Amino acid sequence: MNLPNKLTLLRVIMIPFFVIFMLTGYKWIALLLFILASLTDLADGKIARKYNLVTDFGKFMDPLADKMLVISALICLVDLSRIWSWIVIVIVAREFIISGFRLIAAEKGKVIAASMWGKFKTTFQMIMVILMIADVDYDISYSGGFGSFYNVLTIIVTVVAVVLTIISLVDYLIKNWNVMDGQM
């Protein structure tokens, strides 16, 4: 197993620890774990491309590890009233659709790597999660004003993350619709 794949597995292993710290009130430790896990995503991709260590395992597992990390964080944030559930539903629905396409492609012997839109989406989702965890005053309830600059920044990043989630889904479906040939 090469280094990028080890980093991907490390990210998966970090998820339960992140969740435990997040839900037991140790948000700064959870934040640190989330940031470290997010950085492994950046590192594994760069290393894999630079040293030609791209594998089918990495193409499949890296986006799955990202989904597991982000979705775990989003569920924790819903539980802590830091994000609206409809936003999480949109993000999770996109991930289920893409995972379904990837499974069908895998049955046909094809591995579909993440697109640039998907990478932008993941980056903004991770930044959104970091901002929501870090901001002690952030609250999803609207009370007649946006609040602090940090609150406004979190809202803007959240909107961008949701828009990129939808754009990346449409892009993925258009580019990979041929995978569905013979399936309907």
Tab-separated table of C-alpha atoms in Angstrom:
chain	number	residue	atom	x	y	z
A	1	MET	CA	0.000	0.000	0.000
A	2	ASN	CA	1.458	3.331	-1.052
A	3	LEU	CA	1.628	6.550	1.009
A	4	PRO	CA	-1.393	8.304	-0.571
A	5	ASN	CA	-3.581	5.267	0.164
A	6	LYS	CA	-2.265	5.142	3.744
A	7	LEU	CA	-3.197	8.810	4.164
A	8	THR	CA	-6.694	8.063	2.866
A	9	LEU	CA	-7.079	5.235	5.370
A	10	LEU	CA	-5.751	7.485	8.140
A	11	ARG	CA	-8.502	9.983	7.275
A	12	VAL	CA	-11.126	7.243	7.653
A	13	ILE	CA	-9.649	6.151	10.997
A	14	MET	CA	-9.746	9.758	12.282
A	15	ILE	CA	-13.502	10.115	11.672
A	16	PRO	CA	-14.817	8.287	14.777
A	17	PHE	CA	-12.398	10.215	16.996
A	18	PHE	CA	-13.543	13.477	15.430
A	19	VAL	CA	-17.212	12.561	16.035
A	20	ILE	CA	-16.585	11.565	19.656
A	21	PHE	CA	-14.788	14.822	20.439
A	22	MET	CA	-17.328	16.883	18.514
A	23	LEU	CA	-20.366	15.428	20.280
A	24	THR	CA	-18.839	15.400	23.758
A	25	GLY	CA	-18.056	19.123	23.759
A	26	TYR	CA	-14.353	19.038	22.899
A	27	LYS	CA	-14.849	21.120	19.777
A	28	TRP	CA	-11.278	22.447	19.579
A	29	ILE	CA	-9.862	18.917	19.544
A	30	ALA	CA	-12.567	17.955	17.033
A	31	LEU	CA	-11.643	20.984	14.925
A	32	LEU	CA	-7.974	20.023	14.987
A	33	LEU	CA	-8.801	16.451	13.953
A	34	PHE	CA	-11.079	17.688	11.155
A	35	ILE	CA	-8.394	20.046	9.840
A	36	LEU	CA	-5.740	17.304	9.985
A	37	ALA	CA	-8.059	14.861	8.233
A	38	SER	CA	-8.841	17.487	5.584
A	39	LEU	CA	-5.128	18.100	5.047
A	40	THR	CA	-4.578	14.374	4.446
A	41	ASP	CA	-7.006	14.764	1.544
A	42	LEU	CA	-4.889	17.525	0.079
A	43	ALA	CA	-1.645	15.625	0.701
A	44	ASP	CA	-2.704	12.237	-0.663
A	45	GLY	CA	-3.825	13.723	-3.979
A	46	LYS	CA	-0.708	15.826	-4.453
A	47	ILE	CA	1.613	12.939	-3.578
A	48	ALA	CA	-0.280	10.479	-5.773
A	49	ARG	CA	-0.128	12.768	-8.818
A	50	LYS	CA	3.455	13.992	-8.276
A	51	TYR	CA	4.953	10.517	-7.852
A	52	ASN	CA	2.568	8.701	-10.208
A	53	LEU	CA	1.050	6.702	-7.340
A	54	VAL	CA	-2.543	6.986	-8.555
A	55	THR	CA	-4.359	3.682	-8.010
A	56	ASP	CA	-7.893	2.418	-8.575
A	57	PHE	CA	-8.124	1.988	-4.798
A	58	GLY	CA	-7.232	5.649	-4.327
A	59	LYS	CA	-9.642	6.807	-7.037
A	60	PHE	CA	-12.422	4.931	-5.267
A	61	MET	CA	-11.497	5.302	-1.608
A	62	ASP	CA	-10.296	8.924	-1.542
A	63	PRO	CA	-13.682	10.435	-2.513
A	64	LEU	CA	-15.437	7.948	-0.219
A	65	ALA	CA	-13.229	8.990	2.718
A	66	ASP	CA	-14.026	12.636	1.949
A	67	LYS	CA	-17.748	11.895	1.936
A	68	MET	CA	-17.508	10.005	5.222
A	69	LEU	CA	-15.590	12.845	6.869
A	70	VAL	CA	-17.821	15.667	5.642
A	71	ILE	CA	-21.117	13.845	6.195
A	72	SER	CA	-20.074	12.822	9.718
A	73	ALA	CA	-19.244	16.440	10.479
A	74	LEU	CA	-22.497	17.697	8.977
A	75	ILE	CA	-24.570	15.259	11.028
A	76	CYS	CA	-22.760	16.432	14.166
A	77	LEU	CA	-23.427	20.046	13.184
A	78	VAL	CA	-27.154	19.332	12.698
A	79	ASP	CA	-27.213	17.754	16.151
A	80	LEU	CA	-25.551	20.888	17.549
A	81	SER	CA	-27.953	23.217	15.647
A	82	ARG	CA	-25.120	24.715	13.607
A	83	ILE	CA	-26.531	23.868	10.146
A	84	TRP	CA	-29.991	23.407	8.707
A	85	SER	CA	-30.904	19.812	7.992
A	86	TRP	CA	-32.106	20.618	4.442
A	87	ILE	CA	-28.548	21.629	3.511
A	88	VAL	CA	-27.258	18.304	4.792
A	89	ILE	CA	-30.013	16.462	2.904
A	90	VAL	CA	-28.989	18.154	-0.380
A	91	ILE	CA	-25.330	17.255	0.223
A	92	VAL	CA	-26.055	13.661	1.267
A	93	ALA	CA	-28.493	13.137	-1.634
A	94	ARG	CA	-25.786	14.242	-4.077
A	95	GLU	CA	-23.344	11.808	-2.512
A	96	PHE	CA	-25.802	8.887	-2.741
A	97	ILE	CA	-26.475	9.646	-6.415
A	98	ILE	CA	-22.768	9.842	-7.242
A	99	SER	CA	-22.034	6.684	-5.228
A	100	GLY	CA	-24.749	4.875	-7.172
A	101	PHE	CA	-23.157	5.912	-10.443
A	102	ARG	CA	-19.748	4.796	-9.187
A	103	LEU	CA	-21.133	1.368	-8.219
A	104	ILE	CA	-22.672	0.881	-11.652
A	105	ALA	CA	-19.409	1.995	-13.268
A	106	ALA	CA	-17.431	-0.410	-11.055
A	107	GLU	CA	-19.672	-3.290	-12.157
A	108	LYS	CA	-18.676	-2.391	-15.718
A	109	GLY	CA	-14.985	-2.307	-14.791
A	110	LYS	CA	-14.768	1.485	-14.876
A	111	VAL	CA	-13.417	3.730	-12.135
A	112	ILE	CA	-14.634	7.306	-12.245
A	113	ALA	CA	-12.241	9.744	-10.612
A	114	ALA	CA	-13.400	12.958	-8.949
A	115	SER	CA	-13.837	15.969	-11.221
A	116	MET	CA	-12.572	19.479	-10.584
A	117	TRP	CA	-16.117	20.541	-9.634
A	118	GLY	CA	-16.213	17.730	-7.104
A	119	LYS	CA	-12.878	18.832	-5.683
A	120	PHE	CA	-14.071	22.447	-5.385
A	121	LYS	CA	-17.247	21.183	-3.726
A	122	THR	CA	-15.308	19.121	-1.206
A	123	THR	CA	-12.948	22.012	-0.448
A	124	PHE	CA	-15.795	24.441	0.210
A	125	GLN	CA	-17.684	21.888	2.284
A	126	MET	CA	-14.590	21.323	4.420
A	127	ILE	CA	-14.049	25.069	4.836
A	128	MET	CA	-17.742	25.448	5.745
A	129	VAL	CA	-17.430	22.765	8.428
A	130	ILE	CA	-14.255	24.347	9.825
A	131	LEU	CA	-15.934	27.755	10.026
A	132	MET	CA	-19.041	26.317	11.695
A	133	ILE	CA	-17.010	24.436	14.288
A	134	ALA	CA	-14.613	27.307	15.001
A	135	ASP	CA	-17.104	30.166	15.324
A	136	VAL	CA	-18.341	30.261	18.903
A	137	ASP	CA	-21.091	32.760	18.043
A	138	TYR	CA	-22.370	31.159	14.834
A	139	ASP	CA	-26.048	30.294	14.990
A	140	ILE	CA	-28.267	29.106	12.164
A	141	SER	CA	-31.333	30.812	13.584
A	142	TYR	CA	-32.039	34.074	11.805
A	143	SER	CA	-32.730	36.889	14.247
A	144	GLY	CA	-32.979	39.938	12.002
A	145	GLY	CA	-29.314	40.400	11.189
A	146	PHE	CA	-26.270	38.607	9.937
A	147	GLY	CA	-24.152	39.230	13.006
A	148	SER	CA	-20.390	39.320	12.900
A	149	PHE	CA	-18.124	39.296	9.858
A	150	TYR	CA	-17.298	35.694	10.730
A	151	ASN	CA	-20.985	34.801	10.689
A	152	VAL	CA	-21.410	36.460	7.268
A	153	LEU	CA	-18.336	34.619	5.973
A	154	THR	CA	-19.756	31.307	7.206
A	155	ILE	CA	-23.071	31.999	5.469
A	156	ILE	CA	-21.342	32.919	2.190
A	157	VAL	CA	-19.133	29.809	2.263
A	158	THR	CA	-22.198	27.682	3.036
A	159	VAL	CA	-24.103	29.104	0.057
A	160	VAL	CA	-21.096	28.512	-2.210
A	161	ALA	CA	-20.742	24.945	-0.880
A	162	VAL	CA	-24.407	24.168	-1.610
A	163	VAL	CA	-24.216	25.711	-5.101
A	164	LEU	CA	-21.030	23.748	-5.873
A	165	THR	CA	-22.718	20.583	-4.570
A	166	ILE	CA	-25.499	21.029	-7.125
A	167	ILE	CA	-23.179	22.088	-9.977
A	168	SER	CA	-20.854	19.140	-9.349
A	169	LEU	CA	-23.828	16.755	-9.387
A	170	VAL	CA	-25.113	18.082	-12.718
A	171	ASP	CA	-21.582	18.028	-14.185
A	172	TYR	CA	-21.044	14.459	-12.973
A	173	LEU	CA	-24.358	13.245	-14.398
A	174	ILE	CA	-23.743	14.873	-17.780
A	175	LYS	CA	-20.185	13.526	-18.086
A	176	ASN	CA	-21.014	10.002	-16.887
A	177	TRP	CA	-24.553	9.367	-18.109
A	178	ASN	CA	-23.167	6.715	-20.498
A	179	VAL	CA	-22.556	4.529	-17.436
A	180	MET	CA	-26.334	4.114	-17.283
A	181	ASP	CA	-26.522	2.569	-20.780
A	182	GLY	CA	-28.472	-0.660	-20.460
A	183	GLN	CA	-29.426	0.069	-16.839
A	184	MET	CA	-32.822	1.620	-17.518
